[in-house]
Short mmCIF file of C-alpha atoms and ligand atoms in Angstrom, two decimals:
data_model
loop_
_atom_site.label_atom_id
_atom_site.label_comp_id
_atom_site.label_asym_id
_atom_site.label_seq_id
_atom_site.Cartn_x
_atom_site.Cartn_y
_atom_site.Cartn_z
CA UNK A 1 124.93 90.36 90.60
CA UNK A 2 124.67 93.58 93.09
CA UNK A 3 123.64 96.37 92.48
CA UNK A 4 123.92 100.08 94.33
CA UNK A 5 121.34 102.50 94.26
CA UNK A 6 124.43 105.47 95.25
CA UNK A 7 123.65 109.66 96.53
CA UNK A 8 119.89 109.09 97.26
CA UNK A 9 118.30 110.54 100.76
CA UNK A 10 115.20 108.31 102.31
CA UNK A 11 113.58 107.87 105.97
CA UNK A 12 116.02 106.17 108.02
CA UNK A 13 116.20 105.31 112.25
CA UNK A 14 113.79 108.24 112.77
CA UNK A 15 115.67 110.93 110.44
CA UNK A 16 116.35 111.60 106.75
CA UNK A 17 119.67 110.86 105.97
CA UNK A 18 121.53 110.62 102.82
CA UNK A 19 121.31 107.04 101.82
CA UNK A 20 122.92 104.10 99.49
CA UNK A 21 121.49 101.00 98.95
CA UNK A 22 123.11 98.01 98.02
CA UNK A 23 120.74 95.43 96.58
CA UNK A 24 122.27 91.10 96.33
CA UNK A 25 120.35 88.56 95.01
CA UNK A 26 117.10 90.96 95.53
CA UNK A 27 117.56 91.52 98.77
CA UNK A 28 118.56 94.62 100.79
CA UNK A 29 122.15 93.59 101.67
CA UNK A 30 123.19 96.63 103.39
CA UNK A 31 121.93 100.30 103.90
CA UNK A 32 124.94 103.22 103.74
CA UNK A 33 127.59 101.01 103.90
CA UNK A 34 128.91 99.77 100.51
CA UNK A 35 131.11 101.96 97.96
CA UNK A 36 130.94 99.49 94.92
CA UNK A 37 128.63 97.00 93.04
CA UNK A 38 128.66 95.12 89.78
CA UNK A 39 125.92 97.84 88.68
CA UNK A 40 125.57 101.38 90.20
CA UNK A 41 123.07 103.57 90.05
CA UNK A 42 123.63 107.25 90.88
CA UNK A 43 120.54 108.85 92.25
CA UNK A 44 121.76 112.34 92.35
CA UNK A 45 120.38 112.99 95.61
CA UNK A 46 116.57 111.70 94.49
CA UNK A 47 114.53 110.31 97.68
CA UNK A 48 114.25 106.61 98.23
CA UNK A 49 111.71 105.07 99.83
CA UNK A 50 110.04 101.25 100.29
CA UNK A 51 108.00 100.36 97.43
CA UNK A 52 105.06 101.70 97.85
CA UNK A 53 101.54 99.38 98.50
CA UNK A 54 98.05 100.36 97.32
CA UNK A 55 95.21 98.11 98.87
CA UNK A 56 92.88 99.46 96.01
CA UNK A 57 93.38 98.73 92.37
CA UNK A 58 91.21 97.47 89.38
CA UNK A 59 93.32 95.22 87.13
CA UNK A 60 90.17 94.40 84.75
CA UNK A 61 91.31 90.90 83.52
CA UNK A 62 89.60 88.73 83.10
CA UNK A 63 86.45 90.24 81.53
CA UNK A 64 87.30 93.98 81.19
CA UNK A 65 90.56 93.89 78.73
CA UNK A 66 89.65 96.89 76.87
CA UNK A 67 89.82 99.12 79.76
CA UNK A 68 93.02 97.54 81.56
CA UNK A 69 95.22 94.47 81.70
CA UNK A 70 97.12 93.07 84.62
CA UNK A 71 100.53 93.67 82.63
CA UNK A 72 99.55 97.38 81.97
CA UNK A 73 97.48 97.80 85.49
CA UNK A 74 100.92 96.41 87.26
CA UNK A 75 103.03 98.63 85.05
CA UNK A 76 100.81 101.65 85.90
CA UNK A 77 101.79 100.95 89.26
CA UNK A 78 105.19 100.45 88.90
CA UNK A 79 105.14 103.73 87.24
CA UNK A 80 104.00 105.28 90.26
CA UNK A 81 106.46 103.89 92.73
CA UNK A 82 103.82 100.92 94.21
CA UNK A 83 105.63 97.23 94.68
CA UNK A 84 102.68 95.88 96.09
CA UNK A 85 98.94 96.48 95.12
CA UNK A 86 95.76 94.83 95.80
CA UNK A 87 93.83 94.01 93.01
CA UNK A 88 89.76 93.99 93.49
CA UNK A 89 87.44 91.12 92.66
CA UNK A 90 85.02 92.87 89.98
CA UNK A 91 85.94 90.78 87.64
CA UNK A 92 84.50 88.33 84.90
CA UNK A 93 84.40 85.47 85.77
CA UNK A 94 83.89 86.87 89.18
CA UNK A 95 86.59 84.14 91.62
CA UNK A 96 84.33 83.56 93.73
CA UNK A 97 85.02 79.92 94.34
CA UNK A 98 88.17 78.04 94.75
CA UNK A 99 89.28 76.80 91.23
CA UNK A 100 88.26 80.58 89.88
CA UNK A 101 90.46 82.36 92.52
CA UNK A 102 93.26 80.24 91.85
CA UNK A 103 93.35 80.78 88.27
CA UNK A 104 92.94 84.22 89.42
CA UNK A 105 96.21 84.04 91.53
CA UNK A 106 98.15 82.13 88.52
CA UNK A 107 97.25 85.06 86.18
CA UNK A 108 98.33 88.02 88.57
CA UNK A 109 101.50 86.41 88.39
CA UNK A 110 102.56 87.49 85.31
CA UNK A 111 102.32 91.42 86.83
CA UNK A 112 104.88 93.58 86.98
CA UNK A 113 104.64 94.45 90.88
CA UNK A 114 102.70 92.08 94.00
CA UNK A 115 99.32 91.46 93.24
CA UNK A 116 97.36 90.56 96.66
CA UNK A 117 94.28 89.37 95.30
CA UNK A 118 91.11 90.36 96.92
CA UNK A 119 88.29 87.53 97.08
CA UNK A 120 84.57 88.65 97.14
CA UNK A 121 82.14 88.41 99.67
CA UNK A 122 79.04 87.25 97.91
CA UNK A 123 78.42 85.09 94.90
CA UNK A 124 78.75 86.79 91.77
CA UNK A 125 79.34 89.94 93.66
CA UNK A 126 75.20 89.73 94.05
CA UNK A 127 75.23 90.47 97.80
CA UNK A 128 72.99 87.84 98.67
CA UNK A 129 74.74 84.26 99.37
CA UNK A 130 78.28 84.27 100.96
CA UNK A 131 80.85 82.46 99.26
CA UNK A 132 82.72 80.12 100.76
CA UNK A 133 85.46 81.94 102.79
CA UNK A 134 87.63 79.67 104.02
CA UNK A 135 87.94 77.78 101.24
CA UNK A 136 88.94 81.09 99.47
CA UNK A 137 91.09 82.39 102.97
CA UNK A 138 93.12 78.94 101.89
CA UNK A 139 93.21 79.16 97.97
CA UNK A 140 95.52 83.02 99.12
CA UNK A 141 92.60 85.94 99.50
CA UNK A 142 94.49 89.04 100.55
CA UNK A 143 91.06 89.94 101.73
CA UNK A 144 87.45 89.80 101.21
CA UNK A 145 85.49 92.41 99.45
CA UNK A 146 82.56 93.29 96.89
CA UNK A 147 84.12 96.75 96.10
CA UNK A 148 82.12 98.28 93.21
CA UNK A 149 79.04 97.88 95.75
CA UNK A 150 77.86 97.90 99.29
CA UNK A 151 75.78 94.62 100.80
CA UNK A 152 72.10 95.96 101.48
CA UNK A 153 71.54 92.86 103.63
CA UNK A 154 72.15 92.90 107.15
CA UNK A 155 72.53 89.49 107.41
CA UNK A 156 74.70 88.76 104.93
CA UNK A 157 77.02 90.99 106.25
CA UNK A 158 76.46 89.54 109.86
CA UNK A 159 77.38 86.50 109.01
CA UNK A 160 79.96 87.13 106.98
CA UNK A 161 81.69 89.38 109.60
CA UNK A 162 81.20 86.49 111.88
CA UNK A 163 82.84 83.81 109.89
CA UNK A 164 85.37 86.37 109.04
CA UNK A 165 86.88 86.91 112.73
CA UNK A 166 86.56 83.60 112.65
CA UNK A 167 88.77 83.64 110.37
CA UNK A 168 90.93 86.36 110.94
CA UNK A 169 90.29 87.96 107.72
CA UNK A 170 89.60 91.38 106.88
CA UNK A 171 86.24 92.56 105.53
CA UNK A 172 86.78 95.47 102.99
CA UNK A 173 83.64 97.55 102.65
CA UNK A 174 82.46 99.70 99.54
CA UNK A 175 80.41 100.98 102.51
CA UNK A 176 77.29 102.15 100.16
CA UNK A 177 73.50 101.61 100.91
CA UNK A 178 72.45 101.36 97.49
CA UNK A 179 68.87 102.02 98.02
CA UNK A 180 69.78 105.61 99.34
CA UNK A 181 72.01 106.48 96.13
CA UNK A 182 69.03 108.15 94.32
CA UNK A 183 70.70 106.98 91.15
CA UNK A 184 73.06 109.96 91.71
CA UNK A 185 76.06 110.69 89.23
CA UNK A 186 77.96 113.26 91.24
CA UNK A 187 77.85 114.73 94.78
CA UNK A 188 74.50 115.78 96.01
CA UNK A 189 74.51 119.75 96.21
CA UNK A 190 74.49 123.41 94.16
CA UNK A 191 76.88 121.67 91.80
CA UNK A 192 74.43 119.00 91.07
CA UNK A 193 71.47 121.03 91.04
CA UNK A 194 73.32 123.29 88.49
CA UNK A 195 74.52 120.79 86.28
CA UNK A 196 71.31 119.55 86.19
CA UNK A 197 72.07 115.87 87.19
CA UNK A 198 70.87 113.88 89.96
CA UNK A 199 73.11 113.73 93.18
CA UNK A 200 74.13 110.81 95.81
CA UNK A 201 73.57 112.02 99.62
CA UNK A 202 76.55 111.46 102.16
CA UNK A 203 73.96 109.51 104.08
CA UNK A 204 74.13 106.58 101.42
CA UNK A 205 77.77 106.09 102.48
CA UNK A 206 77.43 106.99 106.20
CA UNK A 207 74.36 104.87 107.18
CA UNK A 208 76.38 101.82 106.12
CA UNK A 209 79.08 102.47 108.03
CA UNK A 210 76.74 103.22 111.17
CA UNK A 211 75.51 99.71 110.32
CA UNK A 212 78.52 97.88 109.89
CA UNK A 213 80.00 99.32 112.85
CA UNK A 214 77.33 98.20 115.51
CA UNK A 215 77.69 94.41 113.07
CA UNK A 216 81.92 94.54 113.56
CA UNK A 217 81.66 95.50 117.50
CA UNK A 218 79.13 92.72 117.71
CA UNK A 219 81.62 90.18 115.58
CA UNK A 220 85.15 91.84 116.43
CA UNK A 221 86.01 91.30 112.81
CA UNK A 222 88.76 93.93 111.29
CA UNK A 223 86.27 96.28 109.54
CA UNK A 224 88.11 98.14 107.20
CA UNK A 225 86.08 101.01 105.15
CA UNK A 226 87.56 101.48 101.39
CA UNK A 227 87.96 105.01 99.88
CA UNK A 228 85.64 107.08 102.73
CA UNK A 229 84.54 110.61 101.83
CA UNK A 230 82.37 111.98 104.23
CA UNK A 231 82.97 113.85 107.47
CA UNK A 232 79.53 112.18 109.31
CA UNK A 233 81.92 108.76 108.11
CA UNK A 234 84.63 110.41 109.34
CA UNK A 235 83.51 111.67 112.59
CA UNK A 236 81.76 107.80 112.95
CA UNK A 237 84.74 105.99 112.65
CA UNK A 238 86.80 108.16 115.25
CA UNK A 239 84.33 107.55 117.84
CA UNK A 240 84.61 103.98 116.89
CA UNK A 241 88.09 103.62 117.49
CA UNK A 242 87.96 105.41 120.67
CA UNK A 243 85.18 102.65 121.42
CA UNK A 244 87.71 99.77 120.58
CA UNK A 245 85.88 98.57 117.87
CA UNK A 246 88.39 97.12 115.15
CA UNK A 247 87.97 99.73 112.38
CA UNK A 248 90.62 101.03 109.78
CA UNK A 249 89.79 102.85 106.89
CA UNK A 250 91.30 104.62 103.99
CA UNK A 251 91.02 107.27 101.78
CA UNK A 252 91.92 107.99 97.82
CA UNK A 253 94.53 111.21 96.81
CA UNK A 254 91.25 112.64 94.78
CA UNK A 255 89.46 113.13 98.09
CA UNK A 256 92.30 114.67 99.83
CA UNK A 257 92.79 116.96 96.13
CA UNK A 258 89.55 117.81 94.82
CA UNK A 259 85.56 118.65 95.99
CA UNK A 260 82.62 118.97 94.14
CA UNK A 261 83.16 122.63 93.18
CA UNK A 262 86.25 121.28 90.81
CA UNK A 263 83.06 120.23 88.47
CA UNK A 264 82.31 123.04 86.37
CA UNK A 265 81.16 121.65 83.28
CA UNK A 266 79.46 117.78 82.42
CA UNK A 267 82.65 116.09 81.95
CA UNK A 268 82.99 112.29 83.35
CA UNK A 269 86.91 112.93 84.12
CA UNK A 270 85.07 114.02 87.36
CA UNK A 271 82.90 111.10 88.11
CA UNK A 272 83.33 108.15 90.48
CA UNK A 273 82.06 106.19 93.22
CA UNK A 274 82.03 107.30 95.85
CA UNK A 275 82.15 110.93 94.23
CA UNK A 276 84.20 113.99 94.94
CA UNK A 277 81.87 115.26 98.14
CA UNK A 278 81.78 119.12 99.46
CA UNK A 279 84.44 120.97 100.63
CA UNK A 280 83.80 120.52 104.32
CA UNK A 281 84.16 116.56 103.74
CA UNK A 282 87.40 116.96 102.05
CA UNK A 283 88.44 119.30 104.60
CA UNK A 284 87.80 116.42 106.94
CA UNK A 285 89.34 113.13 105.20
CA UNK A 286 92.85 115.91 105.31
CA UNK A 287 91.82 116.50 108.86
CA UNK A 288 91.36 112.94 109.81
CA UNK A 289 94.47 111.52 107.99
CA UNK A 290 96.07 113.76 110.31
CA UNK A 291 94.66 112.53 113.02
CA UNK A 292 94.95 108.83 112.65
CA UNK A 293 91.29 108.62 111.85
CA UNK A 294 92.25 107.48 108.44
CA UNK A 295 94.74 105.00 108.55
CA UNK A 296 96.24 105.05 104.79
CA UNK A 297 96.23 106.15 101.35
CA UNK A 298 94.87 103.94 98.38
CA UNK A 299 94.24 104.68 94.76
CA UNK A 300 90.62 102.99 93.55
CA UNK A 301 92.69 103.21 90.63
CA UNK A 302 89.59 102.64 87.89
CA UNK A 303 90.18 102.50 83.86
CA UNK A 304 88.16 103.00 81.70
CA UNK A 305 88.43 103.70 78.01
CA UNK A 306 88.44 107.07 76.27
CA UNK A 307 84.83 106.34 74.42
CA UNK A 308 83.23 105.40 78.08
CA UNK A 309 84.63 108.64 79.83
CA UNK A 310 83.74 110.88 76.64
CA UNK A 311 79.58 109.66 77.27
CA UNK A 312 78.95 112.80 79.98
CA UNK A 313 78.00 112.21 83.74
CA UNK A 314 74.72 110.75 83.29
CA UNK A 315 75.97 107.49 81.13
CA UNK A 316 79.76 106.74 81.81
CA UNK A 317 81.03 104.43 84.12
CA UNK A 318 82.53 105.60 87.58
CA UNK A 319 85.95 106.04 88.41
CA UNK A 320 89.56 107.50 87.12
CA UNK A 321 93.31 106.16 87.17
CA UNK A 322 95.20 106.95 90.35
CA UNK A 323 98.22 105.01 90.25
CA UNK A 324 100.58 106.93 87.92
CA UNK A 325 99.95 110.03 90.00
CA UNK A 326 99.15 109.56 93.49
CA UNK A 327 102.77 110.17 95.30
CA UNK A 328 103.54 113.30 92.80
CA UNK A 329 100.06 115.22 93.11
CA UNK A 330 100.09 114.66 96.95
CA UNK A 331 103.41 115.55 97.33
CA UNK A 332 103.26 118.45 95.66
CA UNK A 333 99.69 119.62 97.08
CA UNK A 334 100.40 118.49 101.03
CA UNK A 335 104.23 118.28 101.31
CA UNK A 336 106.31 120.85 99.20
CA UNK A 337 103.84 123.61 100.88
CA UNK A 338 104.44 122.49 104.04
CA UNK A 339 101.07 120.60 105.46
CA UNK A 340 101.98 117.26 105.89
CA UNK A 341 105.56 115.96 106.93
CA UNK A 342 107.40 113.82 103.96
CA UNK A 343 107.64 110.75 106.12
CA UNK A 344 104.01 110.74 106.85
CA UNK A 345 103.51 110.33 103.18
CA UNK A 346 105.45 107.54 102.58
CA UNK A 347 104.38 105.99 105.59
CA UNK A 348 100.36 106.65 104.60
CA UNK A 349 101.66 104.82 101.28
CA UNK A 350 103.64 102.24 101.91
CA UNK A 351 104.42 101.38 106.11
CA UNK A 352 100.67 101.45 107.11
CA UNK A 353 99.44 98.97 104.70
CA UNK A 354 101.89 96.27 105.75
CA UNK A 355 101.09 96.88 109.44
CA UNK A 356 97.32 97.05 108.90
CA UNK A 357 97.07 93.98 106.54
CA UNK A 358 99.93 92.35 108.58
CA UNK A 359 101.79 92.13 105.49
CA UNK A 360 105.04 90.09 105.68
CA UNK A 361 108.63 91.44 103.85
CA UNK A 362 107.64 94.54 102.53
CA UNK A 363 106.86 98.30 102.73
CA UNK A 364 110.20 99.03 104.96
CA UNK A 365 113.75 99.41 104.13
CA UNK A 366 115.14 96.73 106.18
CA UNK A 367 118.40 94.94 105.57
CA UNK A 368 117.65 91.34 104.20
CA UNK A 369 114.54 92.22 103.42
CA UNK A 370 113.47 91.93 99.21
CA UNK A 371 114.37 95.34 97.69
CA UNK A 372 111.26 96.81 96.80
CA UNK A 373 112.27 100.49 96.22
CA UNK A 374 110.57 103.37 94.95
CA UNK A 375 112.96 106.70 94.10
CA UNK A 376 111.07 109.85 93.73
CA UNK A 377 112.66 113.05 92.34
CA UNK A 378 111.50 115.40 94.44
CA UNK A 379 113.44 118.65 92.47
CA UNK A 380 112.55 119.06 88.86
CA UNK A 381 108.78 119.39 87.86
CA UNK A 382 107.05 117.27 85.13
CA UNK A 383 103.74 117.65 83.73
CA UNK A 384 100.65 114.93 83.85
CA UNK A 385 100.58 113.60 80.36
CA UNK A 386 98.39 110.86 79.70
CA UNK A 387 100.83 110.24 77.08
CA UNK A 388 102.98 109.06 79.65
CA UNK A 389 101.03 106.53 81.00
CA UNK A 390 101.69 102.59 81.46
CA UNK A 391 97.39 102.06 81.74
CA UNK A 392 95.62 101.66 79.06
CA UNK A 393 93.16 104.44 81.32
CA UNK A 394 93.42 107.65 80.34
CA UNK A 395 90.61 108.47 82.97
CA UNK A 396 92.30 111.29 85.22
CA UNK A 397 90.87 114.77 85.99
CA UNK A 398 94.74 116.02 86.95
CA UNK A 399 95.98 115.83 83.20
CA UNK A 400 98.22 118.47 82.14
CA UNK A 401 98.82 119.76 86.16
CA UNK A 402 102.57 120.69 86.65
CA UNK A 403 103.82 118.27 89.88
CA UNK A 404 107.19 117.29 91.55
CA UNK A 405 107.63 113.64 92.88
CA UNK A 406 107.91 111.92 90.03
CA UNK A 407 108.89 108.34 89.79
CA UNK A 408 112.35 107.88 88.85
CA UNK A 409 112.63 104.00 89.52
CA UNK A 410 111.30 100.74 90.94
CA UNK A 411 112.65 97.79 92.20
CA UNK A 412 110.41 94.77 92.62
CA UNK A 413 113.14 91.77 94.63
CA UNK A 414 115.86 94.01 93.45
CA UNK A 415 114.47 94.15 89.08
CA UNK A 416 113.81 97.53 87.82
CA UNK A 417 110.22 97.12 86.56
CA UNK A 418 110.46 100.82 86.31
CA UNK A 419 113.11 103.49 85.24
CA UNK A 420 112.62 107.31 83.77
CA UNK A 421 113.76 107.15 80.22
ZN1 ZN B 501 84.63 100.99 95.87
#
């Protein structure tokens, strides 16, 4: 069976061009050449792009099936245009050893996009005794990370970069020194102090990146910072690179959207970790995805039911969804006005994952390659409607904002696991 995906427009040899795609045995069998298929679908001139990847998702299963299930986590992200997503290790059981993480692996199969399964670095996510990483590198970690919290311990996180160049594996770091949080629900600042609730310092984040950096220079590991949000981060990690230390980092679309002074009111829509910072630092993740400081876009895409979000700042769990929104509300916010180019987007979504995390087979358009599509339309607006979504999360601060860029379809090998009723 083929199929044509017929009048679209994508990123193509260095230009946007109109485009057809013709999709055999769920491959990309040629790019603007065929006419006719046994199935056509006519885009009416809708962007296509790779299927997008997003390093940074919580799937919640095992342990957390209330608040999200890898069937509706995947379809969430097939919603939003991803093909590829890496799914974090807070989890219960935690896989932290081999037969764990291999059940693990079984179970993502039965998602709706690629689940790249990150493996933790410590036991039970504790930070204190290393797992056992190659035995994990072999059982298929995508990567090793205890995202949900940083690792106070220098030497844990010594010797785990070491054994991790060692192993050519990344090191993904909730970069967080958790004995400088203050037990803080929000920013630390005038919106804090007039909501009444205690705030978390930029240092907590930025003196664990100052840390890790002088440990990954030392090991040559590839240290990769999840979700940063502070310009002293920021600023860090450019000086970094410019020092050859092996540093990537990346940065969620609520960074890039909103700041602290988007929290008028005690309402947990607003609160994760690491939390919407001040202007100035949002200002600077913009500024330093610009610059190549920031190498790509992920989601932290973070469920939770209705009942947890309703309990206020002070008692509900951090985080929101990301992945049913991301491409529209940046597009709309950074592209249709002009800031950022279109094919920076996509590429900040989709092309810089697969060269960072060497990533075989996807996040290009590339004849013989499985079709893993997205299709945007980029003309008619739609509204965020939680409604609408494919998570069981309802967590988002953006409901009921009016966006273009919404997913039309997705193509995982050449199935839709998406399409726009
Ligand atoms: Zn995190």
């Amino acid at each position: 069976m083929s199929l044509l995906l017929k009048n679209g427009f994508g990123y193509l040899a260095g230009k946007f061009q109109d485009l057809n795609v013709l999709i055999e045995n769920g491959r990309v069998e040629s790019l603007n050449q065929a006419t006719t298929a046994d199935n056509i679908i006519d885009l009416q001139h809708a962007l296509i792009t790779p299927g997008l990847i997003d390093v940074h998702v919580h799937l919640r299963e095992p342990g957390f099936t209330n608040k999200e299930t890898i069937k509706t986590g995947s379809s969430a992200a097939a919603h939003g245009g991803f093909t590829t997503i890496g799914a974090m290790a807070n989890l219960n059981p935690v896989p932290d050893n081999a037969q764990q993480f291999s059940q693990q692996i079984k179970l993502n199969q039965s998602g709706a996009v690629k689940i790249k399964q990150y493996a933790p670095v410590t036991k039970q996510r504790q930070g204190q005794a290393c797992v056992n990483f190659g035995e994990l590198k072999n059982a298929g970690a995508f990567a090793f990370s205890d995202d949900g919290s940083g690792i106070d311990n220098a030497r844990v996180m010594f010797e785990t970069m070491q054994q991790l160049a060692h192993l050519h594996m990344p090191l993904c770091d909730h970069a967080q020194d958790m004995n400088l949080t203050n037990a803080g629900v929000i920013n630390a600042g005038p919106t804090a102090q007039k909501l009444g609730v205690p705030g978390v310092n930029n240092v907590s984040e930025t003196a664990q990146i100052a840390r890790n950096l002088v440990l990954a220079q030392a090991t040559g590991v590839h240290y990769h910072v999840c979700h940063v949000s502070t310009k002293e981060s920021i600023e860090l990690i450019r000086i970094a690179k410019a020092n050859g230390i092996n540093v990537t980092c990346e940065v969620t679309p609520h960074h890039l959207l909103l700041d602290d002074t988007d929290i008028v009111e005690d309402n947990a829509q607003f609160k994760m970790n690491p939390p919407l910072r001040s202007q100035e630092d949002r200002l600077a993740c913009v500024a330093g995805l610009m610059d190549g400081t920031i190498d790509l876009i992920a989601t932290d895409h973070a469920p939770h039911t209705d009942r947890e979000k309703q309990l206020g700042l002070l008692e509900s769990p951090n985080g929101i969804v990301g992945s049913e929104t991301a491409f529209a509300l940046l597009y709309t916010k950074f592209v249709k006005t002009g800031i950022w180019p279109l094919e920076n987007l996509i590429e900040w979504m989709s092309g810089a994952a697969k060269r960072i995390f060497k990533l075989t087979n996807v996040g290009q358009l590339k004849i013989g390659d499985p079709a893993d599509v997205a299709v945007f339309d980029l003309e008619h607006a739609a509204t965020i409607d939680a409604g609408q979504f494919l998570s069981k999360g309802h967590n988002s601060p953006f409901i009921g904002q009016q966006v273009y860029g919404m997913t039309v379809l997705t193509l995982v090998n050449g199935q839709v696991v998406y399409r726009r009723k």
